[in-house]
C-alpha positions as YAML, in Angstrom:
chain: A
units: angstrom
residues:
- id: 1
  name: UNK
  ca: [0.00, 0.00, 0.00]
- id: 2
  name: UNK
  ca: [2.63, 2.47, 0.76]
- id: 3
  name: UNK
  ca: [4.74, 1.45, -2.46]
- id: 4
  name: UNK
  ca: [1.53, 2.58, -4.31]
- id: 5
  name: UNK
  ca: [1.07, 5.65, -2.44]
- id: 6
  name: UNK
  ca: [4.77, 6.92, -3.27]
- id: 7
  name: UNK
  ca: [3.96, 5.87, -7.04]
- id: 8
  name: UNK
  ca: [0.84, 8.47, -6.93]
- id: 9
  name: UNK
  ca: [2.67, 10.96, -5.11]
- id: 10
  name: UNK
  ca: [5.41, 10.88, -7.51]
- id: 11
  name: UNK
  ca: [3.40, 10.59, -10.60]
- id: 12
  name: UNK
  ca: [1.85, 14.21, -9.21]
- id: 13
  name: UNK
  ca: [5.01, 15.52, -8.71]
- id: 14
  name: UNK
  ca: [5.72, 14.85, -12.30]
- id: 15
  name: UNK
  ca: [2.85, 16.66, -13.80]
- id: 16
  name: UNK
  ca: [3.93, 19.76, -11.35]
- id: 17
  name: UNK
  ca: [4.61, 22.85, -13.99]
- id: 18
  name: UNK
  ca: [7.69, 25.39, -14.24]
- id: 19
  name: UNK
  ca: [6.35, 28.83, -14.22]
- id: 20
  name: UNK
  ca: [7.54, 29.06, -17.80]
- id: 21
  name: UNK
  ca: [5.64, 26.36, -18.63]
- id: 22
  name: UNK
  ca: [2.72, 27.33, -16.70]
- id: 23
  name: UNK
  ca: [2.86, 31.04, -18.81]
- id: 24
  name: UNK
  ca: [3.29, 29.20, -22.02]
- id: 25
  name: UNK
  ca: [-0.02, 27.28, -21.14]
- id: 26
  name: UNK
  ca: [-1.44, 30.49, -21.08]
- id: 27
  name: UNK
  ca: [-0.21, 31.60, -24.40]
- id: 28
  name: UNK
  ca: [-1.51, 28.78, -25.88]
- id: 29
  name: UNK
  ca: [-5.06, 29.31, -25.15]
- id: 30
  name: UNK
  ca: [-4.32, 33.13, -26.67]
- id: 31
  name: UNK
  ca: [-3.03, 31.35, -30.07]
- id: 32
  name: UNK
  ca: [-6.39, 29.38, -30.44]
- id: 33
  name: UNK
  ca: [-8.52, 31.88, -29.64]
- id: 34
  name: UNK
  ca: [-6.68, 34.54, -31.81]
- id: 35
  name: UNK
  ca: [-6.84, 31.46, -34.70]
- id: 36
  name: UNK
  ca: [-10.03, 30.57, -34.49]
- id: 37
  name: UNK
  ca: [-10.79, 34.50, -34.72]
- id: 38
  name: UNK
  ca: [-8.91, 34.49, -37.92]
- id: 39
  name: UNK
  ca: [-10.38, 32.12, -39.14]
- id: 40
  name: UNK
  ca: [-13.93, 32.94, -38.85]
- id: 41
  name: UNK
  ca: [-13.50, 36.33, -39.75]
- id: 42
  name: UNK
  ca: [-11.48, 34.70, -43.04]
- id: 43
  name: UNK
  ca: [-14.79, 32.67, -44.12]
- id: 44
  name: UNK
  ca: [-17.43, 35.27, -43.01]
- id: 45
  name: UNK
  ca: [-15.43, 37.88, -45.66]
- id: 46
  name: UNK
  ca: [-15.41, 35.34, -48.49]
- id: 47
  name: UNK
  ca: [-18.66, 34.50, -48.18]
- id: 48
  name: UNK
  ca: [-19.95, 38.02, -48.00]
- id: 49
  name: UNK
  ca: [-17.45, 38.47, -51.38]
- id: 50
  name: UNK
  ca: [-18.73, 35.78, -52.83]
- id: 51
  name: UNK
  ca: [-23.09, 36.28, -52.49]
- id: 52
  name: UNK
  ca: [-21.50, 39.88, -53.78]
- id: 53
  name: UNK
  ca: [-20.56, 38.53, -56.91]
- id: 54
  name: UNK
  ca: [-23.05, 36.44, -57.13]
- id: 55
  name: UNK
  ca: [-25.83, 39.45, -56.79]
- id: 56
  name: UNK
  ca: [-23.37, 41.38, -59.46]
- id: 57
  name: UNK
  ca: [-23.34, 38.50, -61.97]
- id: 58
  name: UNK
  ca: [-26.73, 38.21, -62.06]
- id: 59
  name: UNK
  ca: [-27.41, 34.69, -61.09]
- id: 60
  name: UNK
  ca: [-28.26, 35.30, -57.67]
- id: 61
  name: UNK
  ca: [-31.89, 37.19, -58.74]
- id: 62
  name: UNK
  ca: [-33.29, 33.97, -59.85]
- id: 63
  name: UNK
  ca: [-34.43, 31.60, -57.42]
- id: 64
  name: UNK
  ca: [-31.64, 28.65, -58.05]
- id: 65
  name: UNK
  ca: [-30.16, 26.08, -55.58]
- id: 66
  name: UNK
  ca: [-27.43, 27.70, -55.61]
- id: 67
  name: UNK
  ca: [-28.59, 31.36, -54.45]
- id: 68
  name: UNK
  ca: [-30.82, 29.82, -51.70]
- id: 69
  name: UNK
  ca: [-27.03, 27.27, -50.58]
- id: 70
  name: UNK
  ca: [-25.08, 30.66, -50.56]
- id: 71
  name: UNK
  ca: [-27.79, 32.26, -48.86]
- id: 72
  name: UNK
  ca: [-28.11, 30.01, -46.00]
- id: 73
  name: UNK
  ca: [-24.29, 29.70, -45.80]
- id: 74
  name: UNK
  ca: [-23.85, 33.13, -45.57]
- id: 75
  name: UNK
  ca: [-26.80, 33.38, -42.86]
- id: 76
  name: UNK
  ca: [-25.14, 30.71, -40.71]
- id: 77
  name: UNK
  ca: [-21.68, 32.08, -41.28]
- id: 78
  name: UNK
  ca: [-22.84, 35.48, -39.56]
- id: 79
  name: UNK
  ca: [-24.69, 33.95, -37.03]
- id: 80
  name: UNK
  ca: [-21.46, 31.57, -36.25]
- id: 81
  name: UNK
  ca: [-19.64, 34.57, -35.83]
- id: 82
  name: UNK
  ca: [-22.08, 36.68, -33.54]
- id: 83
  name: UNK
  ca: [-21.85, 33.54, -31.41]
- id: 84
  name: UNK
  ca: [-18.21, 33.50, -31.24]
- id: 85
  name: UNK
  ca: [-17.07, 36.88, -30.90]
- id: 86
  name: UNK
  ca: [-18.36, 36.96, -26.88]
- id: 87
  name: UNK
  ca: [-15.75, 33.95, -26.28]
- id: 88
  name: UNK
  ca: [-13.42, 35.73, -28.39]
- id: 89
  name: UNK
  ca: [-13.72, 39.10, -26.23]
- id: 90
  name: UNK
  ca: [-13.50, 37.03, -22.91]
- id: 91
  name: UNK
  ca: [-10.33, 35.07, -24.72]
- id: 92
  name: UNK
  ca: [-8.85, 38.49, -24.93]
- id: 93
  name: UNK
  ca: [-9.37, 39.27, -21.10]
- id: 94
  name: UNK
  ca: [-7.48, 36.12, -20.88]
- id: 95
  name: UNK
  ca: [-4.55, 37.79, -23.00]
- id: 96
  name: UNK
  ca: [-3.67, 40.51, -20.97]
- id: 97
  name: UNK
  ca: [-3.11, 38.14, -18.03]
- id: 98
  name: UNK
  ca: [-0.92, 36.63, -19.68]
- id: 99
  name: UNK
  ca: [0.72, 39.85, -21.10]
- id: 100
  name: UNK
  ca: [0.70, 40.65, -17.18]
- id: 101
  name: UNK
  ca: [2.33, 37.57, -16.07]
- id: 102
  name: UNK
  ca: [4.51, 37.40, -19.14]
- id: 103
  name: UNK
  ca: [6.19, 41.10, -18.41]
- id: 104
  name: UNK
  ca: [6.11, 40.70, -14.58]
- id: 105
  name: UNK
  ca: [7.86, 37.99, -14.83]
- id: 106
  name: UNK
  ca: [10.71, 38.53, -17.55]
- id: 107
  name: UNK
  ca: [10.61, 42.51, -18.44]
- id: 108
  name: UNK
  ca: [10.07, 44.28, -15.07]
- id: 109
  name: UNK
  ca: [12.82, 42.23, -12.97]
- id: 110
  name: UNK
  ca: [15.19, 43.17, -16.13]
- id: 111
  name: UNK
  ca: [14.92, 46.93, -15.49]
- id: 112
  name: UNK
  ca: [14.22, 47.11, -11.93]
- id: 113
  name: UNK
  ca: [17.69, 45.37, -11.92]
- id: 114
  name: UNK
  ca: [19.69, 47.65, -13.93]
- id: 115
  name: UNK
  ca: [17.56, 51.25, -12.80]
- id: 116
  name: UNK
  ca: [17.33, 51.03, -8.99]
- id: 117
  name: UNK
  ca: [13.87, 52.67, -7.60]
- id: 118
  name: UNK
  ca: [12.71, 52.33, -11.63]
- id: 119
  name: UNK
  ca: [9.10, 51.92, -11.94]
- id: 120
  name: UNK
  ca: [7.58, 49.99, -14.66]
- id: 121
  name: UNK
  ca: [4.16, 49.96, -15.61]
- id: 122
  name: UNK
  ca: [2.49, 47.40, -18.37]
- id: 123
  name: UNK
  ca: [-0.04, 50.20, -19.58]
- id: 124
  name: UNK
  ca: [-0.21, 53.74, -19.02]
- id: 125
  name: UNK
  ca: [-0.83, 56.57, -20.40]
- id: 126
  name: UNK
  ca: [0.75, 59.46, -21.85]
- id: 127
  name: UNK
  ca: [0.63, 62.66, -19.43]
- id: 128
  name: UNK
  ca: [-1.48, 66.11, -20.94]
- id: 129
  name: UNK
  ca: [2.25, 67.66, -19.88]
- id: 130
  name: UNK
  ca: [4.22, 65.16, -22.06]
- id: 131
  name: UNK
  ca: [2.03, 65.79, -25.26]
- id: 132
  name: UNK
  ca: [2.28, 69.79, -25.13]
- id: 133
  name: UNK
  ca: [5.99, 70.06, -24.45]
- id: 134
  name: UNK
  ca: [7.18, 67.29, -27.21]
- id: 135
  name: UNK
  ca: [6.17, 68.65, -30.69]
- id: 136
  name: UNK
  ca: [6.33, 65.36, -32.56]
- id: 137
  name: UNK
  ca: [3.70, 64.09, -29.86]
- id: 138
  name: UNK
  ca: [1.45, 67.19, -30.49]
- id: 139
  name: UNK
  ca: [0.71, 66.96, -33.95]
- id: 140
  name: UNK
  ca: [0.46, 63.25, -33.74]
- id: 141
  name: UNK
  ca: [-3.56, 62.07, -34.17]
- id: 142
  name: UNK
  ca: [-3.27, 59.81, -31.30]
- id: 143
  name: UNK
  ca: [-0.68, 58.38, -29.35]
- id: 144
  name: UNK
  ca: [-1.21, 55.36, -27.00]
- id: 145
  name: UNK
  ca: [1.81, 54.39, -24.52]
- id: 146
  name: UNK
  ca: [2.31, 51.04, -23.04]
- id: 147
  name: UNK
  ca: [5.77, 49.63, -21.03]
- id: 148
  name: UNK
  ca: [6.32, 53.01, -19.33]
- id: 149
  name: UNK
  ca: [10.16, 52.82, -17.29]
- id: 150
  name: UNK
  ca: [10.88, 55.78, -15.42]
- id: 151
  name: UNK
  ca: [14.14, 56.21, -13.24]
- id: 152
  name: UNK
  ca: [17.63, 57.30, -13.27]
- id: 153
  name: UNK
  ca: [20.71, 56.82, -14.67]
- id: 154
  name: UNK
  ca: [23.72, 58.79, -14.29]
- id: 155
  name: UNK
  ca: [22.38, 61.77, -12.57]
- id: 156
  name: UNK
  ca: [19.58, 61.62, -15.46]
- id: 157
  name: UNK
  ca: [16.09, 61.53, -14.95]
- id: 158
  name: UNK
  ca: [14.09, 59.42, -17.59]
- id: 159
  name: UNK
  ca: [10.58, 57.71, -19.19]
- id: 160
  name: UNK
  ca: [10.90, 55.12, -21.86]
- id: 161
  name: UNK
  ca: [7.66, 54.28, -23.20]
- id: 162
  name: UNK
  ca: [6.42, 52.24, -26.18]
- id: 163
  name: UNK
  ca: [4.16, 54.73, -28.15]
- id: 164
  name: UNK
  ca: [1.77, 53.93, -30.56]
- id: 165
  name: UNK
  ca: [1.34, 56.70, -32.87]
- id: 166
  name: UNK
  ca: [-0.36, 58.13, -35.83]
- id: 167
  name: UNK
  ca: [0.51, 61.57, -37.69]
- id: 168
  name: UNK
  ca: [-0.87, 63.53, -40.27]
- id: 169
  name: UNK
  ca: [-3.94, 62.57, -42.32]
- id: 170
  name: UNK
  ca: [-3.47, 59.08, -42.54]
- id: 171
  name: UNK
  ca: [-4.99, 57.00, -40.27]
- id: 172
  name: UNK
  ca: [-1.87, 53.81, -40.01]
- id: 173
  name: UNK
  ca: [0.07, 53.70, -37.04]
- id: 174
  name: UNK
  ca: [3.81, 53.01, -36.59]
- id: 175
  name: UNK
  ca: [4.97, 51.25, -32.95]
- id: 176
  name: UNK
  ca: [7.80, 53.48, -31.84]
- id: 177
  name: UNK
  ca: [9.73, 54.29, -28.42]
- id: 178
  name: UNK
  ca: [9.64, 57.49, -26.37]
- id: 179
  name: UNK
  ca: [12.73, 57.80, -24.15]
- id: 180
  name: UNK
  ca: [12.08, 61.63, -22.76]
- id: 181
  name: UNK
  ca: [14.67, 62.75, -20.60]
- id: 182
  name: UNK
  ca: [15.37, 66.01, -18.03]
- id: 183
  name: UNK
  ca: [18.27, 68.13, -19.50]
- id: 184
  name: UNK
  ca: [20.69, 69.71, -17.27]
- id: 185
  name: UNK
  ca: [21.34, 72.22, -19.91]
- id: 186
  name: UNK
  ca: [19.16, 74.70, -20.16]
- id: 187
  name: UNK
  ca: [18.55, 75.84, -23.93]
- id: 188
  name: UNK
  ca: [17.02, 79.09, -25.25]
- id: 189
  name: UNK
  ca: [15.32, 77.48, -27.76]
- id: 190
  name: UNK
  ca: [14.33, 73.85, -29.29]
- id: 191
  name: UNK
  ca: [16.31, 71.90, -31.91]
- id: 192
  name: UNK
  ca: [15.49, 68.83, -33.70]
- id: 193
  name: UNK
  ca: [17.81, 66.61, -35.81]
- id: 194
  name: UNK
  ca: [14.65, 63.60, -38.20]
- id: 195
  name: UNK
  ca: [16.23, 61.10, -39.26]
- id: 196
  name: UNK
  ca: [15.16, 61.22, -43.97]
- id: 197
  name: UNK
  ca: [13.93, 57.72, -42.96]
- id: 198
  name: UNK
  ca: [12.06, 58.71, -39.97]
- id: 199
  name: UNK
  ca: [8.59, 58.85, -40.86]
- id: 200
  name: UNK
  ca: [4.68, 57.86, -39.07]
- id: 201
  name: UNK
  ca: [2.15, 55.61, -40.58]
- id: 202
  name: UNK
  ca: [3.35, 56.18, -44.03]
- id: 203
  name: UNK
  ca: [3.72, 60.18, -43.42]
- id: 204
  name: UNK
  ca: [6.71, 62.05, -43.53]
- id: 205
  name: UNK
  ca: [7.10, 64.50, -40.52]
- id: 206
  name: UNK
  ca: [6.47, 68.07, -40.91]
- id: 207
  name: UNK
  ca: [8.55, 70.98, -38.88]
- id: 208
  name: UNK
  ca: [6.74, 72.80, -36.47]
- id: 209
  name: UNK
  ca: [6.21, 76.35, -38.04]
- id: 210
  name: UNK
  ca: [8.41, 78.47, -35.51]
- id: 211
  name: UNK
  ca: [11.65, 76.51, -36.50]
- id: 212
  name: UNK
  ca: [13.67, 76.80, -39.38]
- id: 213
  name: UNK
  ca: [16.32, 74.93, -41.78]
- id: 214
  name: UNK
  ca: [19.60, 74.26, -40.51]
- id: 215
  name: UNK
  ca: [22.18, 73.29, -42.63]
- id: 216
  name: UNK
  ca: [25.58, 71.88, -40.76]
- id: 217
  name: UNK
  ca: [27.79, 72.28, -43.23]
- id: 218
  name: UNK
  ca: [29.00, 68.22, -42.96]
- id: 219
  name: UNK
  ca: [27.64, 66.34, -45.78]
- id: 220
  name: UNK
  ca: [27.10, 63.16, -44.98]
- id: 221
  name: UNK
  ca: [24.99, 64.25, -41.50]
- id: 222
  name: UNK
  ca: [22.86, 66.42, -43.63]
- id: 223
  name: UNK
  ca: [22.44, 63.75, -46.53]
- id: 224
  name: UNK
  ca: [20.61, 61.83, -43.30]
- id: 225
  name: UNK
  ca: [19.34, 64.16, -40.95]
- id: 226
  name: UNK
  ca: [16.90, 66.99, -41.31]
- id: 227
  name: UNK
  ca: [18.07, 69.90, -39.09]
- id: 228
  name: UNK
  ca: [15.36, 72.06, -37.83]
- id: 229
  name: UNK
  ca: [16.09, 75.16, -34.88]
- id: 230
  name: UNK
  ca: [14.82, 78.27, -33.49]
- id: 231
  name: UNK
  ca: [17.73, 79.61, -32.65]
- id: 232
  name: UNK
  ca: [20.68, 79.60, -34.79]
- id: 233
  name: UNK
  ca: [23.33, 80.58, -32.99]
- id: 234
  name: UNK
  ca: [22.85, 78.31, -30.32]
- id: 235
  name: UNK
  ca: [22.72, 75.37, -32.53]
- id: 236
  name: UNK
  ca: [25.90, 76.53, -33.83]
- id: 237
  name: UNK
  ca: [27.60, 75.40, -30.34]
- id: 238
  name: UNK
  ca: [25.45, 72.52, -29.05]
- id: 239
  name: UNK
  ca: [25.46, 71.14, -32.94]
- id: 240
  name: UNK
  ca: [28.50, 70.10, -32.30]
- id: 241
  name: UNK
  ca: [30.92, 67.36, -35.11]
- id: 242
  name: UNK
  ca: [31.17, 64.98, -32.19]
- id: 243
  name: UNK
  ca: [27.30, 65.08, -31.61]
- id: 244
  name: UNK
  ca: [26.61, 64.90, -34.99]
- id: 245
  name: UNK
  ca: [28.81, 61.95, -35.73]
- id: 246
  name: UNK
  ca: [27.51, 59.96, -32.49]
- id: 247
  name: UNK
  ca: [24.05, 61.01, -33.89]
- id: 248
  name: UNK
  ca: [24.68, 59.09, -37.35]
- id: 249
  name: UNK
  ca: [25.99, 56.26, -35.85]
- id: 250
  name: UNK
  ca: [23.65, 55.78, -32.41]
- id: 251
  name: UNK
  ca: [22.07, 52.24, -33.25]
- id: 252
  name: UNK
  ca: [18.79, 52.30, -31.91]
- id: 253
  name: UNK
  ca: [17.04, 49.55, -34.08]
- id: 254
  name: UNK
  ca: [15.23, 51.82, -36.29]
- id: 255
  name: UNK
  ca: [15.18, 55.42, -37.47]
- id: 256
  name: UNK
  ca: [15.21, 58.03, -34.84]
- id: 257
  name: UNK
  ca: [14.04, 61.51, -34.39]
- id: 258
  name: UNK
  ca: [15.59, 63.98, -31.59]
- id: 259
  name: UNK
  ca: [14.13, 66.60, -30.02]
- id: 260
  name: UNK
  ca: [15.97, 69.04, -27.97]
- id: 261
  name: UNK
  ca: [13.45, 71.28, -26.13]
- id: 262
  name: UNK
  ca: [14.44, 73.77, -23.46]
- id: 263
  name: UNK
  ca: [14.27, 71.44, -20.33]
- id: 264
  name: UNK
  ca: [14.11, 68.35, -22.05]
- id: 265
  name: UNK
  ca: [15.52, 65.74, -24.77]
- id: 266
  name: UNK
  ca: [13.15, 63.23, -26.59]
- id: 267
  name: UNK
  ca: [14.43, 60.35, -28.39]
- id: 268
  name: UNK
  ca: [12.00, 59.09, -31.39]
- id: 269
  name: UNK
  ca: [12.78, 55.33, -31.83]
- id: 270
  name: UNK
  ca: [10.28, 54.10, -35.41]
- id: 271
  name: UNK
  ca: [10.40, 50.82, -34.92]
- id: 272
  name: UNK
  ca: [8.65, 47.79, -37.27]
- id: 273
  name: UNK
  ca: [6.79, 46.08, -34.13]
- id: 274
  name: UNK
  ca: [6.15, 46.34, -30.33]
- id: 275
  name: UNK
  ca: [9.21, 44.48, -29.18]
- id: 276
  name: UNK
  ca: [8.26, 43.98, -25.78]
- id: 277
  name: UNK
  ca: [4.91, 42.24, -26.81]
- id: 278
  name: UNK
  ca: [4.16, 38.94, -25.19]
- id: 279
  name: UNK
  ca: [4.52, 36.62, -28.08]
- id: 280
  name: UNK
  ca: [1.44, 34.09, -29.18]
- id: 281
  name: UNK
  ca: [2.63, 32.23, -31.96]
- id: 282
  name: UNK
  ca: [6.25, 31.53, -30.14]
- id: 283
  name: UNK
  ca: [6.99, 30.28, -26.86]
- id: 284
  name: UNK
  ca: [7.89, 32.49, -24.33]
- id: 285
  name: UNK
  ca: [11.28, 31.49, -23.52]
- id: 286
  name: UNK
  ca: [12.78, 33.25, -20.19]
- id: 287
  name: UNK
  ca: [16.71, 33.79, -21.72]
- id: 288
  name: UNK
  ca: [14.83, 35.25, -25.18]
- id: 289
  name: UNK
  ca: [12.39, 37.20, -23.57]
- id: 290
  name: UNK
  ca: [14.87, 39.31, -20.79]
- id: 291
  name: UNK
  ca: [17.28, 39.68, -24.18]
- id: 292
  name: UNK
  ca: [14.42, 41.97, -25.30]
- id: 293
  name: UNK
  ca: [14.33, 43.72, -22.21]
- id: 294
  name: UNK
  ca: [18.52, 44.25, -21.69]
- id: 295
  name: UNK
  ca: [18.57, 45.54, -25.18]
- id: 296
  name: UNK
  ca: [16.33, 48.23, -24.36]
- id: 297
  name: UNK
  ca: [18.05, 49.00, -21.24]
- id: 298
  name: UNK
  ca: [21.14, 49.12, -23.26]
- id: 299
  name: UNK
  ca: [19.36, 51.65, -25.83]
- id: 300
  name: UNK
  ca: [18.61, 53.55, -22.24]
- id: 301
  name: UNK
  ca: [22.27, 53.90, -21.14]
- id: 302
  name: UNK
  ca: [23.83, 54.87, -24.67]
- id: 303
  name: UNK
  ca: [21.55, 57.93, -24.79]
- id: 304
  name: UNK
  ca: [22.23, 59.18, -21.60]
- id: 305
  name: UNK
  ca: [26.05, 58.56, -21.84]
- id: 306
  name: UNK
  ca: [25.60, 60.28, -25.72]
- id: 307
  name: UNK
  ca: [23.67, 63.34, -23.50]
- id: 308
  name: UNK
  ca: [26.48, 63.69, -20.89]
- id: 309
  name: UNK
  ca: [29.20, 64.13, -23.49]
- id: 310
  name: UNK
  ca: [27.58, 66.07, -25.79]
- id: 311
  name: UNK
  ca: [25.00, 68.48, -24.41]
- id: 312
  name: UNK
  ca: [24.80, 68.00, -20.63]
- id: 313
  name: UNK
  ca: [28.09, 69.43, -19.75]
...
């Protein structure tokens, strides 16, 4: 009797999950639900498309098997889909637990680590303050923040946040990251340095009206950078060849836009996708997933070091 209770006892400590494996459980039940979404919303289109073309054709206005089989297809299709898309919406509930538990668990220990007294929240979002002082955010249509870090590094103050944003009249979106940062220079007036392949949703970035063209004078920084100041003179000295080189070179994984306001330096990051997304369709591994998180930190501490040689002297 007791050989058989150590054989149940050990078959349940068997069956006893990592927490890794326990998250990717989670993600799992995401990836169906976000599949079977797909999917449904897949056949409900094509069979919309295809009593569309029937009704164009013609052969849809005569009562024929085949208007009254598309019909009823269609019909059920729609209703199949009304019937899912409650689970679906309490699937996605389900998702940002596991985004939760996902970024709790890998991201937050990550920068908590290398920023002591950082704070990191999942969602947030971005202050009225934030928007009026940074001019790329204030002519953006929207912009939605997410993975907010604030803390300090080297006597520097800073917020990195993963912004969402859309400019100009068209309505796409580009994931990008915010890194805002207090200046312990005070300037008279802003400066920005685009990026030529720094653009939003498709739309190239307009100047704010009060600045005007700057021209360096070194070729290859103005054959990829767009210099824009309000006051000239001052640009002249903070403008410096050393910034500008570091500027050309700063590898940030996509193209960047500065902003150097009185009190404060933004860092535009365009990037291709939310980085620090909890994957669905690949498992959350723990060594992968803090990789994502150190290279941002990394990202952090270049900046900062670039601002203390170069403008915060």
């Amino acid at each position: 009797m007791e050989t058989g209770k150590e054989n149940v006892t050990q078959t349940q400590e068997a069956v006893v999950l990592t927490p890794e494996q326990k998250l990717n459980e989670k993600r799992k039940v995401c990836m169906k639900a976000d599949l079977i979404y797909k999917i449904v919303s897949i056949l409900v289109i094509a069979l919309s498309l295809a009593y569309a073309v029937g009704l164009f054709m013609g052969f849809l206005y005569e009562q024929t098997a085949v208007r009254v089989t598309l019909g009823i297809v269609l019909l059920v299709g729609i209703l199949f889909a009304l019937f899912i898309l409650p689970k679906i919406l309490k699937i996605s509930s389900k998702y940002n637990d596991y985004s939760m538990d996902y970024k709790n668990a890998y991201l937050k220990p990550v920068f908590e680590q290398e920023f002591p007294k950082a704070e990191y929240k999942e969602t947030d979002k971005i202050s009225t303050k934030e928007i009026s002082e940074c001019s790329l955010l204030k002519k953006a249509r929207s912009a939605n923040a997410n993975d907010c870090v604030s803390g300090s590094y080297e006597g520097v103050d800073f917020t990195r946040c993963d912004v969402e944003l859309s400019y100009g009249k068209s309505k796409s979106t580009s994931d990008c990251v915010l890194i805002a940062c207090n200046s312990k220079t005070i300037l008279k007036g802003e400066m920005q340095a685009i990026n030529n392949k720094f653009s939003i949703g498709g739309s190239a970035y307009e100047k704010p009206e009060q600045l005007l063209p700057y021209i360096s004078g070194d070729e290859s920084f103005d054959k990829k950078f767009k210099l824009y100041v309000e006051n000239r003179e001052e640009a002249d000295k903070v403008l410096s060849d050393s910034l500008r080189k570091k500027l050309s070179k700063f590898a940030a994984g996509g193209p960047i836009a500065v902003f150097f306001d009185k009190q404060k330096v933004y860092l535009v990051i365009r990037r291709n996708k939310d980085s620090m997304e909890a994957p669905v369709y690949k498992a959350a591994k723990e060594s992968s997933c803090r990789k994502v998180a150190e290279r941002e930190v990394v990202i952090i501490k270049n900046w900062i070091d670039l601002l203390n040689d170069e403008v915060m002297k």
